[in-house]
Every structure is written in C-alpha cells, then in structure tokens.
Amino acid sequence: MSEKNREGKRTAREKMAVEREKQKSAEKRRRALIVGGAVVAVLGLAAVIGVVAANAGKDDSEASGPVVAPSGAQGKDGLAIPVGKDSAKSTLTVWEDFRCPACKSFETAYRPVIHELTDAGQLKTEYHLVTLIDGNMGGSGSRNAANAAACAQDAGKFPAYHDVLFDNQPQEVDDAYARNDKLIELAGKVDGLDTPAFRKCVEDGKHNGWVAKSHQAFNKGGFSGTPTVLFDGENIYQDRAMTPAKLKQMVQERNKG
C-alpha cells in the first residue's frame, strides 16, 4: 500500500473519531437537559403542592381579605347585625343567605310579625349572613349580597336593604347578585342608600372577610341549612307547628314575665 493511501485511511479514521466524540458530547448534553428538566418539573410540582397545602391551612376569611365588621355589629366576634332595641326581652337569631329560596319564604311569612314586634321594642333580631348557596351552586352572589348588606348597615339602612334583597331575589341558579351593579341598582330602592361611600364599600368588597367568618361560624354551629331561626337560643324553625302567630304569642308571653 502506498504511503498516500495509508495517509488517507489515517485521516479518515481520525475524522470518524472526532465525529464520535462530538456525538458523545451531544448525547451528554441531551441527557443533562432531560435530567435538568425533570428536576425543574419535580420542583415545580413540589412548589404547587406546597401552595395548595399552605392554602388548605387558611380559613375563608383570610382568603377573602381582612375581617372588617360593619358598624354596630354585635355578638361573638361581631358577627351579628342587630335590629331592634337591646332592652327587648326576647331575641330572634336568624341565619340567612340572600340567594336561598327557603329564606325568602321565611321572610315572606314572618317579616310582618318580626317588624311589628321589633318596632314595638318587644323583640330584638340578630341577623347572621352566610354563603351556603355559593358553595352548593357555585358563584359569589351570596357573598356579594351579604357584603352589600353589611355596607348598608354601615349607612344605617340594613333593615330596608335586607328586605329589598329578598323581595328581588333571583332564581337560585341565577347568580345575579354576583354583579355589583345589580346590588347598587337595588340600593336605589332604599332612600339615601345609593351614595359614593356605599358604592365604594360594595365594589371594594370591604366586608368579604367578615362574611366568610360569619359563614365559618355557621359551619361550626352545626346547623343543617338556611334559614336557621333561634328564639332565645332554641331552634324554632324546625318546629312544624310554628307559625307567625305562634311566634308573636311566644314573644308577648316573654314580655309579660
């Protein structure tokens, strides 16, 4: 074999060796990228799991912002909106959801008597607002309406606005109260309520954290649904014999004592 042929073969072998080294280096880089990507993916998943775990430890009131009770709220943790005189001998505690059809039925039947007795100073009513339908049906109408009602309490207009919300309650599947413009529109039915301060309170969700805390208290109370109505601590709405007339009689008897 000539010297020229041997030199050509040696050059070819050297080129093949160089090419093999390049391929090995490329393969190492590819593997490094795959391993690195897997590590990033695992770390990302761990981060997500960590966030979920961290959020699982927070209550709804934290997720909804600071707990700001409306003006004049009373009771444990300031979760009750009172209507009537503190000197009344009887107290009616009502847990309600503004999206709840059964709550509207209760209001339709019992509201005249409740107004009559509170106006006469014989009964004090404490309203607790919850978000049961939001949880069951989805949406945020229960919360937003409750926040707006708390804003009305700040303005000294809670009783009238409370009644307007139930009188105009949408169908349970219609989350109309999730819209702040709807809640502000209904405020126009209450003299003096639709003010810049009220609008800002509604739009900012000022009392959302307070509403979440109120619902949390409802869950801790072990109540089965809304409305839950307690007369001096006794659950009376479960009594099938209960009527507005019977409630009035009970209040009047307490006031005689």
Short mmCIF file of C-alpha atoms in Angstrom, two decimals:
data_model
loop_
_atom_site.label_atom_id
_atom_site.label_comp_id
_atom_site.label_asym_id
_atom_site.label_seq_id
_atom_site.Cartn_x
_atom_site.Cartn_y
_atom_site.Cartn_z
CA MET A 1 0.00 0.00 0.00
CA SER A 2 1.35 3.33 -0.93
CA GLU A 3 2.20 5.98 1.62
CA LYS A 4 -0.51 8.16 0.14
CA ASN A 5 -3.23 5.52 0.69
CA ARG A 6 -2.11 4.91 4.31
CA GLU A 7 -2.24 8.64 4.99
CA GLY A 8 -5.78 8.85 3.52
CA LYS A 9 -7.06 5.98 5.72
CA ARG A 10 -5.46 7.50 8.84
CA THR A 11 -7.09 10.83 8.10
CA ALA A 12 -10.50 9.13 7.66
CA ARG A 13 -10.13 7.27 10.98
CA GLU A 14 -9.23 10.47 12.73
CA LYS A 15 -12.27 12.22 11.29
CA MET A 16 -14.51 9.34 12.43
CA ALA A 17 -13.03 9.53 15.92
CA VAL A 18 -13.62 13.25 16.08
CA GLU A 19 -17.22 12.75 14.91
CA ARG A 20 -17.80 10.06 17.56
CA GLU A 21 -16.54 12.43 20.26
CA LYS A 22 -18.91 15.11 19.02
CA GLN A 23 -21.82 12.68 19.16
CA LYS A 24 -20.85 11.59 22.69
CA SER A 25 -20.69 15.24 23.81
CA ALA A 26 -24.07 15.97 22.22
CA GLU A 27 -25.59 12.92 23.93
CA LYS A 28 -24.21 14.04 27.30
CA ARG A 29 -25.73 17.50 26.83
CA ARG A 30 -29.10 15.98 25.82
CA ARG A 31 -29.15 13.76 28.91
CA ALA A 32 -28.21 16.68 31.12
CA LEU A 33 -31.07 18.71 29.69
CA ILE A 34 -33.55 15.86 30.26
CA VAL A 35 -32.41 15.36 33.86
CA GLY A 36 -32.43 19.12 34.49
CA GLY A 37 -35.92 19.44 33.06
CA ALA A 38 -37.15 16.59 35.23
CA VAL A 39 -35.69 18.24 38.32
CA VAL A 40 -37.36 21.54 37.44
CA ALA A 41 -40.66 19.73 36.86
CA VAL A 42 -40.42 17.97 40.23
CA LEU A 43 -39.53 21.19 41.99
CA GLY A 44 -42.40 22.95 40.25
CA LEU A 45 -44.82 20.24 41.33
CA ALA A 46 -43.47 20.41 44.87
CA ALA A 47 -44.00 24.17 44.84
CA VAL A 48 -47.59 23.75 43.66
CA ILE A 49 -48.25 21.11 46.33
CA GLY A 50 -46.73 23.43 48.90
CA VAL A 51 -49.01 26.28 47.87
CA VAL A 52 -52.07 24.02 47.98
CA ALA A 53 -51.06 22.72 51.40
CA ALA A 54 -50.45 26.23 52.66
CA ASN A 55 -53.80 27.44 51.36
CA ALA A 56 -55.54 24.43 52.87
CA GLY A 57 -54.49 25.69 56.27
CA LYS A 58 -56.08 29.09 55.75
CA ASP A 59 -59.70 29.84 56.50
CA ASP A 60 -62.07 31.56 54.06
CA SER A 61 -61.86 34.85 55.91
CA GLU A 62 -58.11 35.04 55.27
CA ALA A 63 -58.64 34.29 51.57
CA SER A 64 -61.32 36.98 51.37
CA GLY A 65 -59.21 39.70 52.95
CA PRO A 66 -59.24 41.37 56.37
CA VAL A 67 -62.23 40.86 58.66
CA VAL A 68 -63.95 44.25 58.85
CA ALA A 69 -67.20 44.10 60.81
CA PRO A 70 -69.97 46.50 59.79
CA SER A 71 -70.87 49.40 62.04
CA GLY A 72 -72.82 48.34 65.12
CA ALA A 73 -72.26 44.60 64.69
CA GLN A 74 -72.65 42.68 67.94
CA GLY A 75 -72.27 39.23 69.42
CA LYS A 76 -69.29 36.90 69.39
CA ASP A 77 -66.62 38.23 67.02
CA GLY A 78 -69.06 40.97 65.96
CA LEU A 79 -70.85 38.65 63.53
CA ALA A 80 -74.46 39.66 64.25
CA ILE A 81 -76.28 42.62 62.72
CA PRO A 82 -78.87 43.70 65.31
CA VAL A 83 -82.30 45.13 64.54
CA GLY A 84 -84.45 46.36 67.42
CA LYS A 85 -83.80 47.54 70.95
CA ASP A 86 -81.18 45.95 73.17
CA SER A 87 -83.70 46.19 76.02
CA ALA A 88 -86.09 43.71 74.32
CA LYS A 89 -86.77 40.68 76.47
CA SER A 90 -86.62 38.22 73.55
CA THR A 91 -84.01 37.69 70.86
CA LEU A 92 -84.56 36.08 67.47
CA THR A 93 -81.37 34.85 65.81
CA VAL A 94 -81.65 34.36 62.06
CA TRP A 95 -79.03 32.75 59.81
CA GLU A 96 -79.81 33.65 56.20
CA ASP A 97 -78.43 33.52 52.66
CA PHE A 98 -79.71 36.12 50.19
CA ARG A 99 -79.71 33.51 47.38
CA CYS A 100 -81.66 30.96 49.46
CA PRO A 101 -85.30 30.41 48.31
CA ALA A 102 -86.30 28.96 51.69
CA CYS A 103 -85.00 32.13 53.35
CA LYS A 104 -87.22 34.21 51.10
CA SER A 105 -90.19 32.03 52.03
CA PHE A 106 -89.43 32.59 55.71
CA GLU A 107 -89.15 36.34 55.17
CA THR A 108 -92.42 36.47 53.24
CA ALA A 109 -94.30 34.66 56.00
CA TYR A 110 -92.66 36.04 59.15
CA ARG A 111 -91.44 39.52 58.21
CA PRO A 112 -94.65 41.44 59.11
CA VAL A 113 -94.72 39.96 62.62
CA ILE A 114 -90.96 40.43 63.13
CA HIS A 115 -91.21 44.08 62.08
CA GLU A 116 -94.21 44.63 64.32
CA LEU A 117 -92.50 43.14 67.37
CA THR A 118 -89.14 44.84 66.82
CA ASP A 119 -90.81 48.21 66.21
CA ALA A 120 -92.72 47.75 69.48
CA GLY A 121 -89.48 47.08 71.37
CA GLN A 122 -90.59 43.57 72.29
CA LEU A 123 -88.16 41.66 70.09
CA LYS A 124 -84.54 42.07 69.04
CA THR A 125 -83.48 40.30 65.87
CA GLU A 126 -79.88 39.36 65.15
CA TYR A 127 -79.06 38.57 61.53
CA HIS A 128 -76.14 36.35 60.57
CA LEU A 129 -75.27 36.24 56.87
CA VAL A 130 -73.94 33.09 55.22
CA THR A 131 -72.90 31.87 51.76
CA LEU A 132 -74.40 28.40 51.59
CA ILE A 133 -75.76 28.68 48.03
CA ASP A 134 -72.42 29.90 46.67
CA GLY A 135 -70.93 26.68 47.98
CA ASN A 136 -73.72 24.48 46.65
CA MET A 137 -74.42 26.12 43.30
CA GLY A 138 -71.18 27.99 42.61
CA GLY A 139 -70.78 31.73 42.12
CA SER A 140 -70.38 34.61 44.53
CA GLY A 141 -73.85 36.16 44.78
CA SER A 142 -74.42 35.10 48.38
CA ARG A 143 -71.14 36.67 49.45
CA ASN A 144 -71.50 39.84 47.40
CA ALA A 145 -75.08 40.41 48.56
CA ALA A 146 -74.05 39.83 52.17
CA ASN A 147 -71.19 42.30 51.76
CA ALA A 148 -73.59 44.86 50.27
CA ALA A 149 -75.99 44.32 53.19
CA ALA A 150 -73.11 44.94 55.59
CA CYS A 151 -72.32 48.13 53.64
CA ALA A 152 -75.98 49.12 54.10
CA GLN A 153 -75.54 48.52 57.83
CA ASP A 154 -72.63 50.98 57.79
CA ALA A 155 -75.05 53.50 56.32
CA GLY A 156 -77.77 52.73 58.87
CA LYS A 157 -80.00 51.22 56.17
CA PHE A 158 -79.69 47.48 56.78
CA PRO A 159 -83.34 46.56 57.54
CA ALA A 160 -84.72 48.20 54.40
CA TYR A 161 -81.97 46.90 52.11
CA HIS A 162 -82.22 43.42 53.64
CA ASP A 163 -85.90 43.36 52.68
CA VAL A 164 -85.20 44.70 49.18
CA LEU A 165 -82.66 41.93 48.53
CA PHE A 166 -85.17 39.24 49.44
CA ASP A 167 -88.01 40.92 47.57
CA ASN A 168 -85.87 40.96 44.41
CA GLN A 169 -84.16 37.61 44.90
CA PRO A 170 -83.23 35.99 41.55
CA GLN A 171 -83.77 32.32 40.78
CA GLU A 172 -81.43 30.11 42.78
CA VAL A 173 -79.50 29.10 39.64
CA ASP A 174 -79.16 32.75 38.54
CA ASP A 175 -76.13 34.30 40.22
CA ALA A 176 -77.35 37.85 39.54
CA TYR A 177 -76.21 39.09 42.95
CA ALA A 178 -72.62 38.38 41.95
CA ARG A 179 -72.84 41.61 39.93
CA ASN A 180 -72.10 44.70 41.99
CA ASP A 181 -74.01 46.88 39.56
CA LYS A 182 -77.15 44.87 40.34
CA LEU A 183 -76.65 45.32 44.08
CA ILE A 184 -76.07 49.05 43.63
CA GLU A 185 -79.15 49.30 41.41
CA LEU A 186 -81.28 47.75 44.17
CA ALA A 187 -79.83 50.23 46.66
CA GLY A 188 -81.75 52.85 44.70
CA LYS A 189 -84.94 51.40 46.20
CA VAL A 190 -83.79 52.48 49.68
CA ASP A 191 -83.91 56.21 50.37
CA GLY A 192 -80.46 57.68 50.88
CA LEU A 193 -78.50 54.44 50.46
CA ASP A 194 -77.01 54.85 46.98
CA THR A 195 -74.08 57.07 47.88
CA PRO A 196 -70.42 57.14 46.80
CA ALA A 197 -69.45 55.60 50.15
CA PHE A 198 -71.89 52.72 49.72
CA ARG A 199 -70.77 52.10 46.14
CA LYS A 200 -67.11 52.02 47.12
CA CYS A 201 -67.87 49.65 50.00
CA VAL A 202 -69.71 47.28 47.63
CA GLU A 203 -67.16 47.46 44.82
CA ASP A 204 -64.18 47.03 47.17
CA GLY A 205 -65.76 44.02 48.90
CA LYS A 206 -64.98 45.75 52.18
CA HIS A 207 -66.76 43.17 54.35
CA ASN A 208 -65.98 40.00 52.35
CA GLY A 209 -63.67 38.71 55.08
CA TRP A 210 -66.35 39.32 57.69
CA VAL A 211 -68.91 37.44 55.57
CA ALA A 212 -66.51 34.49 55.25
CA LYS A 213 -66.00 34.46 59.03
CA SER A 214 -69.77 34.54 59.55
CA HIS A 215 -70.20 31.53 57.29
CA GLN A 216 -67.40 29.77 59.14
CA ALA A 217 -69.29 30.32 62.39
CA PHE A 218 -72.41 28.86 60.75
CA ASN A 219 -70.49 25.70 59.86
CA LYS A 220 -69.04 25.42 63.36
CA GLY A 221 -72.54 25.82 64.80
CA GLY A 222 -73.55 22.51 63.24
CA PHE A 223 -76.67 23.97 61.61
CA SER A 224 -78.29 21.93 58.87
CA GLY A 225 -79.32 24.68 56.47
CA THR A 226 -80.79 28.11 55.93
CA PRO A 227 -82.79 29.66 57.28
CA THR A 228 -81.87 28.66 60.80
CA VAL A 229 -84.04 30.55 63.29
CA LEU A 230 -83.42 30.53 67.03
CA PHE A 231 -85.75 32.03 69.62
CA ASP A 232 -83.75 32.80 72.75
CA GLY A 233 -81.31 30.09 71.64
CA GLU A 234 -83.94 27.45 70.79
CA ASN A 235 -84.23 26.31 67.18
CA ILE A 236 -87.88 27.02 66.31
CA TYR A 237 -87.91 26.85 62.50
CA GLN A 238 -87.70 23.06 62.66
CA ASP A 239 -90.97 23.07 64.62
CA ARG A 240 -93.63 22.28 62.01
CA ALA A 241 -96.27 23.73 64.31
CA MET A 242 -94.53 27.10 64.30
CA THR A 243 -96.43 29.98 62.69
CA PRO A 244 -96.04 33.76 62.73
CA ALA A 245 -98.99 33.94 65.14
CA LYS A 246 -97.36 31.41 67.46
CA LEU A 247 -94.09 33.34 67.39
CA LYS A 248 -95.93 36.53 68.27
CA GLN A 249 -97.63 34.78 71.17
CA MET A 250 -94.29 33.47 72.46
CA VAL A 251 -92.75 36.95 72.37
CA GLN A 252 -95.73 38.54 74.10
CA GLU A 253 -95.67 35.93 76.86
CA ARG A 254 -91.99 36.61 77.48
CA ASN A 255 -92.71 40.31 77.73
CA LYS A 256 -95.38 39.69 80.35
CA GLY A 257 -92.90 37.95 82.61
#
